[in-house]
Coordinates of C-alpha atoms and ligand atoms in Angstrom, one line a residue:
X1 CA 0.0 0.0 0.0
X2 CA 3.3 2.3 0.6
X3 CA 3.5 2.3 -3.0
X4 CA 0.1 3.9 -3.7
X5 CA 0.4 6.6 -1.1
X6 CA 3.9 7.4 -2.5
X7 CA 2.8 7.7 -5.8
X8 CA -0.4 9.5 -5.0
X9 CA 1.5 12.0 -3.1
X10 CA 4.1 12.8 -6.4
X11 CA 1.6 13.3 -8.6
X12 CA -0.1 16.0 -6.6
X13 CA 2.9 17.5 -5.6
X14 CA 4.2 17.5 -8.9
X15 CA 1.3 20.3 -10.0
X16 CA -2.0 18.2 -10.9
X17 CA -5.3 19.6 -9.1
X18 CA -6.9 16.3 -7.4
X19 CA -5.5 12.5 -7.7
X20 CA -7.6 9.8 -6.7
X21 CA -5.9 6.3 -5.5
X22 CA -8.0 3.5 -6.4
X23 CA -7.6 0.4 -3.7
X24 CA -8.8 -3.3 -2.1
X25 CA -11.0 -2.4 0.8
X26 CA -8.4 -2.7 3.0
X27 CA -6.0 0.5 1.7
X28 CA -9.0 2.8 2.0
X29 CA -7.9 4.0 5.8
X30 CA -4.1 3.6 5.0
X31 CA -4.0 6.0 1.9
X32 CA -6.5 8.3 3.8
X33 CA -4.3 8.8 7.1
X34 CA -1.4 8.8 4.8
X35 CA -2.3 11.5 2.8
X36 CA -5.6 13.3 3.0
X37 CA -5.4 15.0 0.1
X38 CA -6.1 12.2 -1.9
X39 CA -9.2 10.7 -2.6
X40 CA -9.7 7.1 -2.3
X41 CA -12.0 4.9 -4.2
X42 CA -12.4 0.8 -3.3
X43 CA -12.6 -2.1 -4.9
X44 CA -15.4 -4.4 -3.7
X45 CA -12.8 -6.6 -2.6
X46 CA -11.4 -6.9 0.9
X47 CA -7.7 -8.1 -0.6
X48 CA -6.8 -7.0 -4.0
X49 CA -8.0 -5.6 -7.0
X50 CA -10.7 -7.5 -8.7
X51 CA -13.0 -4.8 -10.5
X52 CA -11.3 -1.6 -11.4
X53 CA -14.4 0.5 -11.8
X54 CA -15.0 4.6 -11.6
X55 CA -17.5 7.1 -12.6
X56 CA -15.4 9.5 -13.8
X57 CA -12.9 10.5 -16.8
X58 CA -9.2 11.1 -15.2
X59 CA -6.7 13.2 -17.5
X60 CA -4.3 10.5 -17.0
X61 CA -3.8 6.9 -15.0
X62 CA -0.8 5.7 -13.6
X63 CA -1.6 1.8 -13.3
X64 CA 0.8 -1.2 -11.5
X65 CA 2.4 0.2 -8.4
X66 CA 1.3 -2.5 -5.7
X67 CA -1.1 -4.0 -7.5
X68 CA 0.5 -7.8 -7.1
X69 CA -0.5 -10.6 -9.7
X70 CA -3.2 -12.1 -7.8
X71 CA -5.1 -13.7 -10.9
X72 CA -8.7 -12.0 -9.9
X73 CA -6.5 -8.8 -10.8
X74 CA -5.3 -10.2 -13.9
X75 CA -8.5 -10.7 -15.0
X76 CA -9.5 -7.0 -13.6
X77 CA -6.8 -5.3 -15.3
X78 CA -7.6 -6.8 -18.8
X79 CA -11.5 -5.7 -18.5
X80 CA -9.5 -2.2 -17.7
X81 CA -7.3 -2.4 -20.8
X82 CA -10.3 -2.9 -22.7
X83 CA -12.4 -0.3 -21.6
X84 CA -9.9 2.3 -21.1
X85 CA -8.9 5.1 -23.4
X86 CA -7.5 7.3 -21.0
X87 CA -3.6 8.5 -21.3
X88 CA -2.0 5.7 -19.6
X89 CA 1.3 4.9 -17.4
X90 CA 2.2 1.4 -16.7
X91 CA 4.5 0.2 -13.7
X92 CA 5.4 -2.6 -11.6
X93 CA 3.2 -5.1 -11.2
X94 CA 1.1 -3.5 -14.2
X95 CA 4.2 -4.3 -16.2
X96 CA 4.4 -8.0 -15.2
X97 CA 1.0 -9.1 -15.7
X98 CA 1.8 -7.8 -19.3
X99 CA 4.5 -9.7 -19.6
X100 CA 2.5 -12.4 -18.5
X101 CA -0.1 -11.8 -21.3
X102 CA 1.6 -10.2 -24.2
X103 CA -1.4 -10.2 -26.2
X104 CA -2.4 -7.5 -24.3
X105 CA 0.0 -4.9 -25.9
X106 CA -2.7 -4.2 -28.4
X107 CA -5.3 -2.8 -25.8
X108 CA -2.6 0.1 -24.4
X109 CA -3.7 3.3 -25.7
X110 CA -0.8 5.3 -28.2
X111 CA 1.9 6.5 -26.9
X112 CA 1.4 4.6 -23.4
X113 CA 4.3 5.4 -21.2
X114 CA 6.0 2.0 -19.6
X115 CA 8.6 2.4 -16.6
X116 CA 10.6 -1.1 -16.0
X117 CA 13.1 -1.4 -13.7
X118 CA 16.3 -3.8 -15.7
X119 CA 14.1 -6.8 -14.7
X120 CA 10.9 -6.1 -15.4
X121 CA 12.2 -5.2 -18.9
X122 CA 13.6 -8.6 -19.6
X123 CA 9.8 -9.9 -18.7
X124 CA 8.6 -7.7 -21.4
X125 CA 11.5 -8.0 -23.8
X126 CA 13.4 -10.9 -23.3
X127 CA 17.1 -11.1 -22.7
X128 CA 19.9 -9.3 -24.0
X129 CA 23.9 -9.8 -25.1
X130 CA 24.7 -6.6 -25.4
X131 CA 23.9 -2.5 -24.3
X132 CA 23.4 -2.6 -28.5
X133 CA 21.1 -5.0 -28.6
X134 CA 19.5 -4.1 -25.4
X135 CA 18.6 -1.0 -27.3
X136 CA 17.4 -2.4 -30.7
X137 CA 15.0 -5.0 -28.6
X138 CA 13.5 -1.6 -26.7
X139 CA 13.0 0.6 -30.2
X140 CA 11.1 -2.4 -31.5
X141 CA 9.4 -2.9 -29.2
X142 CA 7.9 0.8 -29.0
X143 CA 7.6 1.2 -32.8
X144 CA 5.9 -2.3 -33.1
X145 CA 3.1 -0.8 -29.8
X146 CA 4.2 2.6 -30.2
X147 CA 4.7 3.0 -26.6
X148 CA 7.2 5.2 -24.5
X149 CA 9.9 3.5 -22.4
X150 CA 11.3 4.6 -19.8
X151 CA 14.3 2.3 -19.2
X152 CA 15.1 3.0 -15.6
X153 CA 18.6 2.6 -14.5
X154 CA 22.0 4.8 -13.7
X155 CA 21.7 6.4 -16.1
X156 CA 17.7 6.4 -16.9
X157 CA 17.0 6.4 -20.9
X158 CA 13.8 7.1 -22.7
X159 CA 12.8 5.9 -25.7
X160 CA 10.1 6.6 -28.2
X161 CA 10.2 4.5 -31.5
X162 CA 13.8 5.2 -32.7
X163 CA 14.2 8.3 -30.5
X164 CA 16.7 7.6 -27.3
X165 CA 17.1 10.6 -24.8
X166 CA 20.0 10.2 -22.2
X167 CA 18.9 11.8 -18.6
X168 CA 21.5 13.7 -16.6
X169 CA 20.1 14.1 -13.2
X170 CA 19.9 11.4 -10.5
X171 CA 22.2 9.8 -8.2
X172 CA 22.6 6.4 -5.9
X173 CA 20.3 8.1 -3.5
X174 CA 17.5 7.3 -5.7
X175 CA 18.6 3.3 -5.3
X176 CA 16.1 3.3 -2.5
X177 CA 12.4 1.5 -2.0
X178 CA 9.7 3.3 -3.8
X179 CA 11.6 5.7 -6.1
X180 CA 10.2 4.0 -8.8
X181 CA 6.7 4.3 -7.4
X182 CA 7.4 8.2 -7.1
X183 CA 8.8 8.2 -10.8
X184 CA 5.5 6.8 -11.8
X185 CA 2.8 9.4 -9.6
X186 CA 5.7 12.3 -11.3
X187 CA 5.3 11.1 -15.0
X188 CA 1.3 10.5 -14.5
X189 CA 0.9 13.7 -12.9
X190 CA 2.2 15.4 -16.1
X191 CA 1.1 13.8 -18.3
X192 CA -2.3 14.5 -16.7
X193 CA -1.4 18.3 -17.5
X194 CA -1.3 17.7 -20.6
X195 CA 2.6 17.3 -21.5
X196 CA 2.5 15.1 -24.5
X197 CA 3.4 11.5 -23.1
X198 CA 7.2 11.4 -24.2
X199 CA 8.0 15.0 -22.5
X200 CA 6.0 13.9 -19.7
X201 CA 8.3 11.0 -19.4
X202 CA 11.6 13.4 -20.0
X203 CA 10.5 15.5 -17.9
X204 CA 9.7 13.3 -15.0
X205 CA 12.5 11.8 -15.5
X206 CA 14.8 14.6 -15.1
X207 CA 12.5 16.4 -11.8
X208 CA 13.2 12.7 -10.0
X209 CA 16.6 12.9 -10.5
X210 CA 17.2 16.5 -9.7
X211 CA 15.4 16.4 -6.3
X212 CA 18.5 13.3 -5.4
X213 CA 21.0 15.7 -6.7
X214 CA 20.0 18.7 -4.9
X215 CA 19.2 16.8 -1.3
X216 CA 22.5 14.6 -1.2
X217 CA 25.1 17.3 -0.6
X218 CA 22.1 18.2 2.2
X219 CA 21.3 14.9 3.4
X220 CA 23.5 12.3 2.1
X221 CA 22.9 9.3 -0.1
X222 CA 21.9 7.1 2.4
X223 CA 19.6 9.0 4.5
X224 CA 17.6 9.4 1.3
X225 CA 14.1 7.8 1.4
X226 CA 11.7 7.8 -1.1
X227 CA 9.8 10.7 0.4
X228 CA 12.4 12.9 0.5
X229 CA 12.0 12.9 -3.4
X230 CA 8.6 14.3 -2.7
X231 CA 9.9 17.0 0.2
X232 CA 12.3 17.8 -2.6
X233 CA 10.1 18.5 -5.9
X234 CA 9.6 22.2 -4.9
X235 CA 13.0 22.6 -4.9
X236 CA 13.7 20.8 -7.9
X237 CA 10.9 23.0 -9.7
X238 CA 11.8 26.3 -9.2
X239 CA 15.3 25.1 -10.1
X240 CA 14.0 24.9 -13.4
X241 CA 13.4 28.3 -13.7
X242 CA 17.1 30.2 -13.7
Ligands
NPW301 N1 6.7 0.8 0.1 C1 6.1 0.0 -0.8 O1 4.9 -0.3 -0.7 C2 6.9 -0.5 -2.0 C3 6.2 -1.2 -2.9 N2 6.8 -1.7 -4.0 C4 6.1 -2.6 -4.9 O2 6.5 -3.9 -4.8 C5 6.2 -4.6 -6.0 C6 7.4 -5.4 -6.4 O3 8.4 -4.4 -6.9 P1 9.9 -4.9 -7.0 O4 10.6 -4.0 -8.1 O5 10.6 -4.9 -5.7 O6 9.8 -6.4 -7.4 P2 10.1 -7.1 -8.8 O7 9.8 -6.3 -10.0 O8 9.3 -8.4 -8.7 O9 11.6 -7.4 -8.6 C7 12.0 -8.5 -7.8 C8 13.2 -9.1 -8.3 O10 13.6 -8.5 -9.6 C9 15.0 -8.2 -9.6 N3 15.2 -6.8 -9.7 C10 14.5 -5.8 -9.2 N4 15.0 -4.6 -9.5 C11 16.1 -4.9 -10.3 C12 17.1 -4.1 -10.9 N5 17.0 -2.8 -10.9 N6 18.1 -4.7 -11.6 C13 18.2 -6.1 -11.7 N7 17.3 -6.9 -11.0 C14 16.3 -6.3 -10.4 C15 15.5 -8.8 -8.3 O11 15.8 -10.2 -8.6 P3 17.1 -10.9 -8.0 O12 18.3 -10.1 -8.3 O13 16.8 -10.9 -6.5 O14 17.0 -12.3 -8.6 C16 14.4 -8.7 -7.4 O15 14.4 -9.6 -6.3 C17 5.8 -3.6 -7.0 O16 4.4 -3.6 -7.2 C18 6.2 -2.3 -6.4 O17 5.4 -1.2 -6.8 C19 8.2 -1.4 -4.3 O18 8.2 -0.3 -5.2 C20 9.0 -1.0 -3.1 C21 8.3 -0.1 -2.2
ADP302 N1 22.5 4.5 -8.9 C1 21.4 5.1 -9.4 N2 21.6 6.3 -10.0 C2 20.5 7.0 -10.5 N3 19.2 6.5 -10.4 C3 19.0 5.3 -9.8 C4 20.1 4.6 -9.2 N4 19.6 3.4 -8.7 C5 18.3 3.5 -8.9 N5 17.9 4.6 -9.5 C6 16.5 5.0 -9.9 O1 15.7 4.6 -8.8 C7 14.4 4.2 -9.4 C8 14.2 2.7 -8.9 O2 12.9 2.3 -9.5 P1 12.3 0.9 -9.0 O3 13.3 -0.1 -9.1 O4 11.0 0.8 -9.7 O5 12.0 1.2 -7.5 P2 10.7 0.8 -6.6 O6 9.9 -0.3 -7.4 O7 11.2 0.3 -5.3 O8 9.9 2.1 -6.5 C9 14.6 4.3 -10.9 O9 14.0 5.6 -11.3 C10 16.1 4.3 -11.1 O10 16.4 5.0 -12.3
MG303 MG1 9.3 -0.2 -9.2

């Protein structure tokens, strides 16, 4: 559930007007005390997601964080892939049910931004020999889907069909739990105000890393959590501006 609150909390603090975390039963208080500026929606189920339904149109969805691969939520997230049209991020969890059913490629909206980790990207991918091939496997694969990947690492890459984009921010700070579950409430918070998909990624990107660059020298890499991202965002923003 740590997940959800921490991406729940970047997106709104990365400028979108209201984010709503959608949860089993039992996250509803967690999320709440966590962060009462979200809104929280349940699931009918007590456990894990088994029916991922809303009455309303988001700007954007950030899907995965959390979520687990119980197979009720398999099932839930493929009736979700086929009814959704909404701008779409895909992490996590989100990311290895697809690899489990690759089929499902075809229901992600265009330009669908995915955010593996080095493993998770060999579940959707396969193996590679070779940084070389690494790459051609990844520009395939987002021509063939036309999706944006963001291949997270040291450094971070994203790629958009045959279009590769090198970050320079970041730092081992960010090696921490749930600074891939920030990345993902960062991107989906963009792209929900309206940044086309790939600058919502580069952009995201480079935010998460900056906030690790400007906190170490203050805090050091190891005290670094994946909150601290979060305290550091303001920071990181108005940085932008000189
Ligand atoms: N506070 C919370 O609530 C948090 C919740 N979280 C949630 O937890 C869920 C699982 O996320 P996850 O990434 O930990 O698990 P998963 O993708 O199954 O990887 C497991 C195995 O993959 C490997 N591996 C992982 N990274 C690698 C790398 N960079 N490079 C290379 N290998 C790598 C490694 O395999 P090993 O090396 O041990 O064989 C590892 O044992 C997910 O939903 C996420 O949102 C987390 O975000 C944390 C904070
Ligand atoms: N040494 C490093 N330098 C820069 N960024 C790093 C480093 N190690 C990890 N990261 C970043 O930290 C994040 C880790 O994401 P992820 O593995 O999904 O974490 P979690 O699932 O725990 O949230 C990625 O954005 C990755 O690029
Ligand atoms: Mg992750």
């Amino acid at each position: 559930m740590g997940s959800v609150c921490l991406s729940s909390k970047a997106a709104l603090k990365s400028g979108c007007g209201l984010v709503t975390a959608f949860v089993p039963k039992c996250g509803y208080e967690i999320v709440q005390i966590a962060f009462s500026e979200a809104m929280v929606l349940t699931d009918e189920n007590e456990k894990v997601l088994s029916n991922i339904n809303y009455n309303f149109e988001p700007d954007a969805i950030g899907i995965g964080m959390g979520i687990g691969q119980d197979v009720l939520t398999e099932k839930a997230f493929y009736h979700f892939l086929l009814n959704n049209k909404t701008n779409l991020v895909v992490d996590a969890d989100g990311l290895n049910i697809l690899s489990k059913n690759k089929k499902w490629f075809s229901l992600l909206p265009p330009k669908t931004i995915l955010t593996p980790h080095k493993k998770e990207l060999e579940r959707l991918i396969g193996t590679w020999q070779s940084e070389e091939e690494k790459l051609e496997k990844i520009i395939q694969f987002s021509l063939e889907h036309d999706l944006v990947v963001v291949v997270k690492g040291a450094p971070t890459l994203v790629i958009f069909h045959s279009e590769i984009y090198q970050n320079t921010t970041g730092n081992q700070a960010l090696a921490t739990a749930g600074s891939g579950d920030v990345l993902t409430g960062i991107i989906t918070s963009l792209l929900a105000q309206n940044y086309d998909p790939k600058n919502a990624a580069i952009l995201g990107v480079y935010l998460h890393g900056l906030t690790a660059d400007i906190a170490a020298p203050e805090m050091s890499h190891q005290a670094f959590v994946a909150s601290d991202i979060i305290g550091y965002l303001g920071k990181a923003f108005l940085s932008l501006e000189n």
